[in-house]
């Protein structure tokens, strides 16, 4: 199998970068270290000119590196490409940046630093304060430099994520420029903006390039990425996998449980679905294979467990930090909202693992693992920094300071293990690797400013929200039905959007377009934001792209499409739980909002619904035996009904679930004492 790091890079949302060496590698390392130090300095000694001033310098450090670290990768005409490939086969050329890349990097540096240029230049420049004073009144030089930065950001997005996100940005740009030509009776028509107004919105406003998404990337994400790199080099990743294996080594379903537990533990520090999938797959796939799991089913399990990384506190995906900024709440509050859905998500996966093990006759697999308690005693200190983050947040320390202090704690504790000590050289490697890991997401966040600024200037958000609500209202005038249909349409739209663009961009677009529709129907801001967040994340397991499933198939060697469908089955609760906390007030208990009674009732009922749906999808009732088609259909209806957290639907769902269970008992009795279980596979 290929190196896990290479596989992870291939199937991440951003495209793999160059492997650099020599002087170019030295330049890149020095630049990333400077960015890391700037980010750390900003935490404890913020620049006096404000956060936007810091963002200008941060983007000026990151964007040029994108052109050095990521190749242009432009397709050549077939004949020319063949001649080029023939020449490279004879005499391989350099893999480093070309002259064009260096020129683009230099231009990007100039475009980013222009707002702080201290001298006048063709009527522009003149320093940061002078640039801000020209907001809404940009001169020609301002517009020219803003246009250069716009084009370079689009090219940076293309290099790191592909063509689709730049195309989406161009669609929004075109809408802003040509929207005034639309017939004014159309809901999405607007008065029209000239190009100078658009550049002003992108370049010199708080909702453009230097808006909330970039602010999140330059503060939260870069620091948490550095923290993850430090933990990885300190041996925490391997410890989490070993601990999972040791905890379940005597279980009949040890192989499946180890994969799921490893995904959860690695997800607490990773925040990346595909990377976590590859990491746990590299270790647990041989165990799953020995246990008799087919490659496709094992791949589905690995992908679903890996995507949980973006849902698992305390290191959620990048979009979670944006939620905190958009709603003006602490990151700890967002972690609290994610707790119960994360538990329910993994409950669904664990139940599916248990059901598959019995239905498929999976064999017990011997795990070469020692005592979990002994392992905890020797290496349990890896949990300390995770607990430190939560503890510091709880006492009111900001998320940025909390993660920096936790990183320092992880560095200090690494010296308890001679093999993973973070010596100065290895610490610099972690800092550099952490910053390099944030290059792509930084460019995506800056480019997302094109979308948010256009939406703000044109009023597209409320207009699109009205279209969505009107489409639901055309079916029924009942408020509850309108809300449910709007949520379903929004879920479909977000899933389709997530197939095309990265999770962060998908959340930003979904929030400015779909968020207002949910808020307008009375959905609370936390529920609306988490709804958009979950469906943005689920793009990683949604066919036909399903990056995590494709990565899992590459690890197991299974067929890609069947792996995707198995992933979808394992991740089913994640698609349904967001609907539960949006369509009914009781559902807010799933976010930890409301009194203890609401939280307990919502969690218990939803857990029952998840369990019943797992039985319906897997065709097996643990402890009893196989479920036939009638029982599975009944279970599916019961599970969906239970997720409508109102007294009457819950009562109906519980009755249907009971009938399903009775049906499975009757089927087992009619099949005889051993008819419900495969040989050697006790229920």
XYZ file of C-alpha atoms in Angstrom:
683
model
C 0.000 0.000 0.000
C 1.160 3.559 -0.691
C 2.459 5.769 2.091
C -0.518 6.911 4.242
C 0.547 10.565 4.058
C 0.633 10.428 0.255
C -2.797 8.772 0.153
C -4.216 11.366 2.534
C -2.883 14.166 0.324
C -4.406 12.596 -2.785
C -7.904 12.451 -1.351
C -8.056 15.647 0.659
C -10.282 18.440 -0.609
C -7.185 20.361 -1.583
C -4.851 18.978 -4.246
C -1.433 17.594 -3.242
C 1.399 20.130 -3.284
C 4.940 19.848 -4.550
C 7.636 17.920 -2.723
C 10.330 20.562 -2.605
C 14.031 20.271 -1.866
C 17.150 22.436 -1.895
C 17.033 26.230 -1.632
C 13.320 26.406 -2.516
C 12.485 24.142 0.420
C 14.578 26.361 2.678
C 12.713 29.458 1.465
C 9.334 27.781 1.981
C 10.277 26.542 5.447
C 11.565 29.951 6.500
C 8.408 31.640 5.236
C 6.090 29.174 6.982
C 8.005 29.588 10.231
C 7.672 33.380 9.932
C 3.909 32.987 9.427
C 3.692 30.665 12.433
C 5.535 33.155 14.619
C 3.306 35.990 13.361
C 0.181 33.977 14.231
C 1.537 33.195 17.694
C 2.552 36.837 18.250
C -0.946 37.987 17.303
C -2.428 35.832 20.080
C -0.507 37.515 22.897
C 0.501 40.880 21.365
C -2.144 41.811 18.775
C -1.074 44.388 16.218
C -2.240 47.835 17.297
C -3.785 48.634 13.896
C -6.441 45.936 14.296
C -7.260 42.472 12.992
C -7.638 43.525 9.353
C -4.084 44.861 9.369
C -2.908 41.472 10.636
C -4.955 39.668 7.959
C -3.242 41.701 5.244
C 0.173 40.498 6.381
C -1.041 36.941 6.946
C -2.461 36.679 3.419
C 0.703 38.321 2.080
C 2.659 35.477 3.651
C 0.374 32.656 2.545
C -0.703 33.498 -1.013
C 2.801 33.688 -2.536
C 3.613 30.324 -0.960
C 0.631 28.764 -2.716
C 2.244 29.451 -6.092
C 5.509 27.931 -4.882
C 4.008 24.912 -3.122
C 1.273 23.959 -5.621
C 1.915 23.325 -9.330
C -0.164 24.949 -12.063
C -1.141 21.475 -13.333
C -2.649 22.808 -16.530
C -3.708 20.275 -19.144
C -1.782 20.439 -22.396
C -3.133 19.483 -25.833
C -2.695 15.757 -26.418
C 0.153 15.907 -28.966
C 2.059 18.558 -27.045
C 1.525 16.654 -23.786
C 2.859 13.482 -25.409
C 6.000 15.272 -26.594
C 6.452 16.784 -23.123
C 6.000 13.413 -21.425
C 8.519 11.859 -23.844
C 11.093 14.548 -23.061
C 10.526 14.149 -19.309
C 10.879 10.378 -19.601
C 14.322 10.933 -21.164
C 15.457 13.782 -18.921
C 13.166 14.529 -15.983
C 12.803 18.236 -15.380
C 12.760 20.017 -12.055
C 9.769 19.584 -9.798
C 10.188 23.002 -8.197
C 8.482 26.285 -9.059
C 8.876 27.674 -12.560
C 9.729 31.267 -13.435
C 6.024 31.933 -13.908
C 5.353 30.624 -10.393
C 7.996 32.940 -8.938
C 6.523 35.864 -10.898
C 3.027 35.089 -9.618
C 4.358 34.793 -6.070
C 6.030 38.202 -6.333
C 2.886 39.740 -7.815
C 0.769 38.191 -5.072
C 3.067 39.677 -2.445
C 2.709 43.116 -4.035
C -1.073 42.834 -4.358
C -1.482 41.762 -0.745
C 0.845 44.430 0.706
C -0.463 47.304 -1.432
C -3.023 48.405 1.224
C -0.168 49.066 3.666
C 2.188 50.638 1.109
C 3.535 53.689 2.969
C 4.218 55.833 -0.123
C 1.900 57.264 -2.725
C 1.675 55.499 -6.080
C -0.314 56.879 -9.037
C -2.861 58.465 -6.713
C -3.110 55.340 -4.518
C -1.036 53.876 -1.719
C -0.132 56.276 1.034
C -0.449 53.858 3.941
C -3.081 51.740 5.639
C -5.165 54.619 7.025
C -5.263 56.357 3.650
C -6.406 53.112 2.021
C -9.231 52.710 4.520
C -10.268 56.336 4.003
C -10.822 55.572 0.300
C -13.443 52.912 1.061
C -16.220 53.433 -1.455
C -14.018 55.906 -3.344
C -11.236 53.734 -4.732
C -8.892 55.316 -7.244
C -7.711 53.598 -10.409
C -4.585 52.152 -8.787
C -6.675 50.660 -5.973
C -8.999 48.999 -8.467
C -6.069 47.685 -10.508
C -4.336 46.129 -7.505
C -7.617 44.746 -6.195
C -8.246 43.147 -9.587
C -4.781 41.589 -9.553
C -5.408 40.118 -6.103
C -8.832 38.863 -7.209
C -7.334 37.004 -10.178
C -4.492 35.590 -8.117
C -6.869 34.303 -5.451
C -8.928 32.565 -8.123
C -5.774 31.000 -9.546
C -4.676 29.987 -6.041
C -8.045 28.306 -5.509
C -7.726 26.502 -8.828
C -4.298 25.188 -7.910
C -5.341 24.001 -4.462
C -8.927 22.789 -4.953
C -9.573 22.542 -8.689
C -11.758 24.484 -11.112
C -15.140 24.347 -9.416
C -14.731 26.858 -6.572
C -13.172 29.517 -8.857
C -16.059 28.933 -11.263
C -18.572 29.442 -8.445
C -16.792 32.660 -7.452
C -16.943 33.869 -11.058
C -20.675 33.121 -11.161
C -21.195 35.330 -8.095
C -18.941 37.986 -9.607
C -20.943 37.864 -12.836
C -24.179 38.076 -10.897
C -22.961 41.153 -9.067
C -21.934 42.855 -12.320
C -24.739 41.779 -14.639
C -27.556 41.333 -12.118
C -28.837 44.808 -12.919
C -29.666 43.611 -16.448
C -32.068 40.954 -15.174
C -35.801 41.715 -15.470
C -36.636 43.627 -12.321
C -39.692 41.513 -11.572
C -37.422 38.554 -10.835
C -36.771 38.042 -7.110
C -33.006 37.822 -7.649
C -32.696 41.006 -9.723
C -30.854 43.965 -8.226
C -29.878 47.487 -9.201
C -26.490 46.435 -10.567
C -22.931 47.144 -9.462
C -20.059 48.450 -11.511
C -16.689 46.729 -11.385
C -15.157 49.364 -9.139
C -17.888 48.852 -6.560
C -17.299 45.103 -6.594
C -13.550 45.481 -6.152
C -14.162 47.926 -3.320
C -16.420 45.361 -1.631
C -13.778 42.638 -2.043
C -10.624 44.621 -1.295
C -11.607 47.355 1.143
C -14.513 46.078 3.227
C -14.952 43.743 6.163
C -16.982 41.223 4.158
C -14.564 40.635 1.266
C -11.125 39.049 1.094
C -10.396 40.115 4.670
C -13.743 39.012 6.080
C -14.709 36.494 8.731
C -13.606 33.330 6.858
C -10.035 34.603 6.431
C -10.045 35.895 10.001
C -10.933 32.375 11.177
C -8.212 30.807 9.020
C -5.559 33.239 10.279
C -6.440 32.862 13.955
C -8.172 29.610 14.857
C -7.392 27.237 12.011
C -3.664 27.909 11.695
C -3.163 27.473 15.434
C -5.200 24.275 15.646
C -3.368 22.914 12.611
C -0.038 23.574 14.328
C -1.417 21.872 17.441
C -2.392 18.825 15.385
C 1.061 18.675 13.809
C 2.690 18.837 17.240
C 0.485 16.047 18.579
C 1.175 13.917 15.517
C 4.952 14.248 15.894
C 4.682 13.560 19.615
C 3.205 10.121 18.899
C -0.396 10.834 19.903
C -1.880 9.434 16.687
C -0.252 6.036 17.096
C -1.196 6.003 20.789
C -4.870 6.554 20.000
C -4.915 3.632 17.548
C -3.028 1.366 19.957
C -5.387 2.308 22.796
C -8.434 1.476 20.659
C -6.977 -1.922 19.792
C -6.088 -2.644 23.414
C -9.534 -1.638 24.688
C -11.381 -4.080 22.410
C -8.807 -6.825 21.900
C -10.981 -9.485 23.554
C -14.221 -8.489 21.868
C -15.771 -10.577 19.108
C -16.139 -7.420 17.030
C -12.742 -6.093 18.054
C -11.706 -5.243 14.488
C -14.717 -3.033 13.770
C -14.761 -1.416 17.183
C -11.059 -0.593 16.921
C -11.599 1.148 13.582
C -14.486 3.233 14.923
C -12.774 4.137 18.206
C -9.580 5.054 16.357
C -11.548 7.357 14.071
C -13.123 9.109 17.036
C -9.878 9.550 18.963
C -7.855 10.673 15.946
C -10.695 12.992 15.016
C -10.329 14.877 18.274
C -7.085 16.341 16.931
C -7.379 15.979 13.151
C -10.436 17.814 11.845
C -9.920 16.190 8.419
C -12.123 13.371 7.145
C -9.984 11.906 4.360
C -6.737 12.153 6.335
C -8.270 10.396 9.354
C -9.750 7.715 7.095
C -6.354 6.941 5.595
C -4.604 7.040 8.980
C -6.934 4.549 10.643
C -7.208 2.444 7.487
C -3.453 1.969 7.225
C -3.468 0.356 10.680
C -6.879 -1.314 10.977
C -7.520 -2.618 7.436
C -5.225 -5.651 7.914
C -7.165 -6.449 11.112
C -10.523 -6.046 9.362
C -9.353 -8.259 6.505
C -8.307 -11.020 8.914
C -11.720 -10.782 10.552
C -13.391 -11.465 7.197
C -14.738 -8.020 6.315
C -15.209 -7.531 2.564
C -13.104 -4.660 1.239
C -16.115 -2.501 0.363
C -17.831 -2.908 3.719
C -14.608 -2.256 5.604
C -13.990 0.810 3.454
C -17.448 2.153 4.249
C -16.806 1.706 7.951
C -13.409 3.417 7.754
C -14.773 6.367 5.753
C -17.733 6.927 8.079
C -15.483 6.738 11.146
C -12.953 9.075 9.516
C -15.510 11.728 8.593
C -16.477 11.802 12.242
C -13.195 13.686 12.653
C -14.895 16.835 11.367
C -17.736 16.309 13.828
C -15.728 15.354 16.918
C -14.838 17.892 19.616
C -12.550 19.546 20.531
C -11.106 20.002 17.009
C -14.070 20.363 14.694
C -13.645 21.325 11.068
C -12.789 24.845 9.959
C -16.457 25.743 9.486
C -17.090 25.335 13.224
C -14.781 28.259 13.981
C -16.677 30.323 11.409
C -19.908 29.469 13.241
C -18.460 30.899 16.447
C -17.493 34.123 14.659
C -20.736 34.512 12.707
C -22.920 33.979 15.784
C -20.646 35.853 18.167
C -20.387 32.977 20.648
C -17.443 31.210 22.243
C -15.933 28.196 20.550
C -16.748 26.223 23.708
C -20.430 26.888 23.041
C -20.075 25.415 19.545
C -18.330 22.370 21.035
C -21.281 21.961 23.375
C -23.709 22.029 20.456
C -21.723 19.281 18.732
C -21.489 16.864 21.680
C -24.796 14.976 21.489
C -24.899 14.750 17.659
C -21.347 13.348 17.716
C -22.307 10.687 20.267
C -25.391 9.749 18.235
C -23.339 9.616 15.039
C -20.872 7.151 16.507
C -23.708 5.218 18.172
C -25.138 4.588 14.707
C -21.752 3.441 13.394
C -21.094 1.129 16.361
C -24.552 -0.460 16.045
C -23.971 -0.980 12.329
C -20.624 -2.619 13.112
C -22.254 -4.994 15.589
C -25.049 -5.816 13.146
C -22.652 -6.428 10.258
C -20.479 -8.677 12.393
C -23.421 -10.952 13.169
C -25.121 -10.800 9.818
C -21.941 -11.471 7.844
C -20.397 -14.050 10.167
C -17.311 -11.953 10.861
C -14.579 -13.902 12.648
C -12.888 -12.715 15.844
C -9.478 -11.256 14.990
C -6.560 -11.545 17.342
C -5.105 -8.124 18.073
C -1.473 -7.783 19.048
C -2.209 -5.351 21.845
C -1.377 -5.266 25.512
C -3.413 -4.041 28.430
C -5.300 -0.814 27.833
C -4.685 0.244 31.437
C -0.958 -0.307 31.070
C -0.953 1.687 27.845
C -2.882 4.493 29.516
C -0.450 4.539 32.416
C 2.508 4.802 30.038
C 1.159 7.183 27.373
C -2.108 8.575 28.685
C -0.484 11.985 28.959
C -1.439 12.521 25.302
C -4.967 13.269 26.532
C -3.728 16.048 28.783
C -3.545 18.734 26.103
C -7.054 17.859 24.875
C -8.456 18.204 28.370
C -6.447 21.406 28.774
C -8.179 23.002 25.778
C -11.635 22.248 27.160
C -10.663 23.282 30.681
C -9.139 26.569 29.569
C -12.176 27.364 27.435
C -14.421 26.599 30.391
C -12.662 29.146 32.608
C -12.961 31.866 29.978
C -9.626 31.676 28.155
C -9.984 32.497 24.456
C -9.814 29.605 21.990
C -6.609 30.942 20.437
C -4.778 31.211 23.754
C -6.162 27.869 24.875
C -4.807 26.020 21.856
C -1.401 27.736 22.103
C -1.094 26.784 25.780
C -2.238 23.245 24.965
C 0.402 23.079 22.233
C 3.102 24.120 24.695
C 1.864 21.444 27.107
C 2.014 18.809 24.345
C 5.576 19.874 23.517
C 6.631 19.591 27.164
C 4.961 16.206 27.622
C 6.588 14.811 24.471
C 9.840 14.554 26.440
C 8.284 11.730 28.466
C 8.818 9.479 25.437
C 12.381 9.327 24.154
C 11.226 8.263 20.670
C 8.960 11.272 20.130
C 10.703 14.134 21.885
C 10.023 17.430 20.171
C 13.567 18.689 19.962
C 14.046 22.171 18.444
C 14.476 20.693 14.968
C 11.333 18.567 15.212
C 9.389 21.464 16.735
C 10.308 23.667 13.769
C 9.145 20.854 11.493
C 5.790 20.814 13.292
C 5.401 24.605 13.021
C 6.289 24.593 9.335
C 4.086 21.587 8.594
C 1.165 23.138 10.436
C 1.344 26.348 8.390
C 1.799 24.467 5.135
C -1.310 22.468 6.002
C -3.339 25.678 6.170
C -2.253 27.187 2.826
C -5.166 25.781 0.837
C -7.874 26.565 3.389
C -6.568 30.130 3.714
C -6.938 30.749 -0.003
C -10.404 29.173 0.051
C -11.449 31.413 2.958
C -10.137 34.544 1.219
C -11.924 33.600 -2.002
C -15.107 32.962 -0.018
C -15.086 36.712 0.549
C -16.079 37.116 -3.106
C -19.254 35.183 -2.347
C -20.098 36.847 0.951
C -19.379 40.376 -0.306
C -21.457 39.882 -3.463
C -24.319 38.428 -1.434
C -24.183 41.328 1.007
C -24.013 44.054 -1.661
C -26.813 42.610 -3.815
C -29.141 41.313 -1.099
C -29.054 37.852 -2.670
C -29.339 36.034 0.662
C -32.880 37.140 1.594
C -33.996 36.829 -2.036
C -32.767 33.241 -2.368
C -34.217 32.402 1.037
C -37.623 33.693 -0.095
C -37.462 31.495 -3.194
C -36.716 28.442 -1.059
C -39.553 29.135 1.383
C -41.996 29.906 -1.442
C -41.172 26.586 -3.099
C -42.057 24.785 0.126
C -45.129 26.970 0.630
C -46.453 26.000 -2.797
C -46.996 22.474 -1.449
C -48.694 23.349 1.831
C -49.607 26.383 3.901
C -49.216 24.508 7.202
C -46.239 26.118 9.001
C -44.843 22.802 10.278
C -45.000 21.284 6.799
C -43.435 24.373 5.229
C -40.569 24.188 7.713
C -40.047 20.456 7.125
C -40.103 20.843 3.336
C -37.777 23.845 3.501
C -35.366 21.830 5.626
C -35.493 18.938 3.141
C -34.901 21.240 0.169
C -32.082 22.944 2.056
C -30.515 19.569 2.882
C -30.603 18.533 -0.770
C -29.194 21.882 -1.907
C -26.372 21.795 0.663
C -25.492 18.208 -0.218
C -25.300 19.052 -3.916
C -23.260 22.162 -3.143
C -20.876 20.145 -1.003
C -20.200 17.776 -3.889
C -18.659 20.648 -5.826
C -16.800 22.853 -3.350
C -14.776 22.300 -0.124
C -16.531 22.070 3.230
C -15.515 25.567 4.343
C -16.751 27.244 1.171
C -19.872 25.079 1.207
C -20.701 26.278 4.712
C -20.109 29.945 3.858
C -22.299 29.772 0.751
C -24.955 27.750 2.565
C -25.052 30.160 5.477
C -25.513 33.285 3.380
C -28.076 31.661 1.051
C -29.932 29.022 3.077
C -29.362 30.313 6.608
C -31.789 33.256 6.170
C -34.540 30.877 5.002
C -34.321 28.785 8.170
C -33.992 31.826 10.416
C -37.020 33.405 8.749
C -39.122 30.345 9.624
C -38.288 30.669 13.309
C -35.380 28.236 13.516
C -32.890 29.358 16.155
C -29.494 30.590 14.976
C -27.550 27.692 16.597
C -29.817 25.094 14.988
C -29.645 26.767 11.576
C -25.857 27.106 11.707
C -25.281 23.516 12.832
C -27.734 22.279 10.198
C -25.725 23.987 7.459
C -22.483 22.768 9.049
C -23.489 19.104 9.126
C -24.709 18.976 5.546
C -21.597 20.795 4.372
C -19.467 18.165 6.134
C -21.472 15.243 4.747
C -20.257 15.990 1.237
C -17.243 13.847 2.154
C -19.452 10.749 2.334
C -22.086 11.662 -0.267
C -21.916 9.926 -3.660
C -20.801 10.444 -6.357
C -17.713 12.286 -5.019
C -17.423 11.069 -1.380
C -13.727 11.837 -0.930
C -13.452 9.870 2.305
C -15.014 6.800 0.677
C -12.672 7.062 -2.304
C -9.724 7.303 0.070
C -10.979 4.256 1.987
C -11.338 2.286 -1.247
C -7.744 3.165 -2.109
C -6.635 1.734 1.255
C -8.690 -1.473 1.090
C -8.506 -2.053 -2.669
C -12.301 -2.294 -2.814
C -14.606 -1.065 -5.561
C -15.296 2.625 -5.191
C -19.055 2.815 -5.797
C -20.032 -0.039 -3.428
C -17.710 1.499 -0.826
C -19.594 4.789 -1.188
C -22.951 3.107 -0.590
C -21.673 1.271 2.480
C -20.308 4.591 3.772
C -23.700 6.185 3.226
C -25.372 3.425 5.258
C -22.943 3.780 8.158
C -23.268 7.594 8.154
C -27.084 7.587 7.862
C -27.718 9.124 11.321
C -25.676 12.187 10.382
C -28.131 12.971 7.575
C -31.193 12.697 9.788
C -30.151 14.197 13.127
C -29.811 17.769 11.723
C -33.393 17.548 10.476
C -34.483 16.533 13.977
C -33.051 19.622 15.678
C -34.456 21.977 13.039
C -38.072 20.883 12.548
C -39.198 20.802 16.213
C -38.417 22.917 19.293
C -37.683 19.759 21.312
C -34.926 18.975 18.836
C -32.878 21.825 20.300
C -32.176 19.447 23.169
C -29.845 17.595 20.778
C -27.689 20.734 20.788
C -27.716 20.891 24.564
C -30.126 23.834 24.482
C -33.020 23.872 26.954
C -33.506 22.350 30.368
C -32.179 18.944 31.413
C -35.541 17.305 30.692
C -35.572 18.481 27.071
C -31.974 17.384 26.541
C -32.481 13.927 28.055
C -35.766 13.272 26.240
C -34.450 14.459 22.880
C -31.262 12.429 23.231
C -33.005 9.236 24.388
C -35.697 9.324 21.715
C -33.226 10.144 18.944
C -30.889 7.383 20.148
C -33.805 4.952 19.872
C -34.532 6.255 16.378
C -30.881 5.817 15.365
C -30.882 2.250 16.743
C -34.070 1.326 14.907
C -32.737 2.791 11.658
C -29.506 0.819 12.094
C -31.550 -2.380 12.399
C -33.612 -1.452 9.350
C -30.514 -0.683 7.276
C -28.523 -3.700 8.473
C -31.324 -6.275 8.491
C -30.447 -7.683 11.910
C -31.696 -7.167 15.457
C -28.755 -7.744 17.836
C -29.440 -10.519 20.307
C -32.376 -11.819 18.285
C -31.643 -12.496 14.640
C -32.303 -11.429 11.053
C -35.057 -8.973 10.121
C -37.100 -9.615 7.004
C -38.194 -7.031 4.482
C -41.498 -6.222 6.285
C -39.694 -5.658 9.594
C -37.023 -3.535 7.919
C -39.604 -1.322 6.217
C -41.496 -0.992 9.496
C -38.245 -0.126 11.263
C -37.381 2.559 8.724
C -40.793 4.195 9.174
C -40.477 3.915 12.952
C -37.006 5.453 12.998
C -38.002 8.392 10.828
C -41.148 8.981 12.889
C -39.155 8.973 16.131
C -36.978 11.778 14.802
C -40.040 14.061 14.701
C -39.642 14.966 18.365
C -43.265 15.638 19.249
C -45.376 13.485 21.616
C -47.708 11.907 19.032
C -45.047 11.018 16.417
C -42.762 9.681 19.172
C -45.553 7.463 20.529
C -46.356 6.163 17.038
C -42.684 5.539 16.311
C -42.199 3.658 19.577
C -45.191 1.417 18.855
C -43.941 0.699 15.334
C -40.468 -0.096 16.711
C -42.049 -2.538 19.179
C -44.019 -4.203 16.396
C -40.814 -4.520 14.373
C -39.040 -6.200 17.295
C -41.945 -8.609 17.823
C -41.864 -9.431 14.118
C -38.167 -10.328 14.329
C -38.828 -12.545 17.376
C -41.636 -14.318 15.529
C -39.433 -14.781 12.466
C -36.676 -16.273 14.604
C -39.109 -18.644 16.285
C -40.542 -19.837 12.979
C -37.008 -20.349 11.610
C -36.103 -22.770 14.407
C -33.552 -22.597 17.174
C -30.578 -21.977 14.854
C -32.263 -20.567 11.823
C -31.564 -16.980 12.651
C -27.806 -17.211 12.955
C -24.973 -18.259 10.705
C -22.826 -21.105 11.814
C -20.123 -19.934 14.107
C -21.717 -16.513 14.391
C -23.777 -16.313 17.548
C -26.171 -13.437 17.857
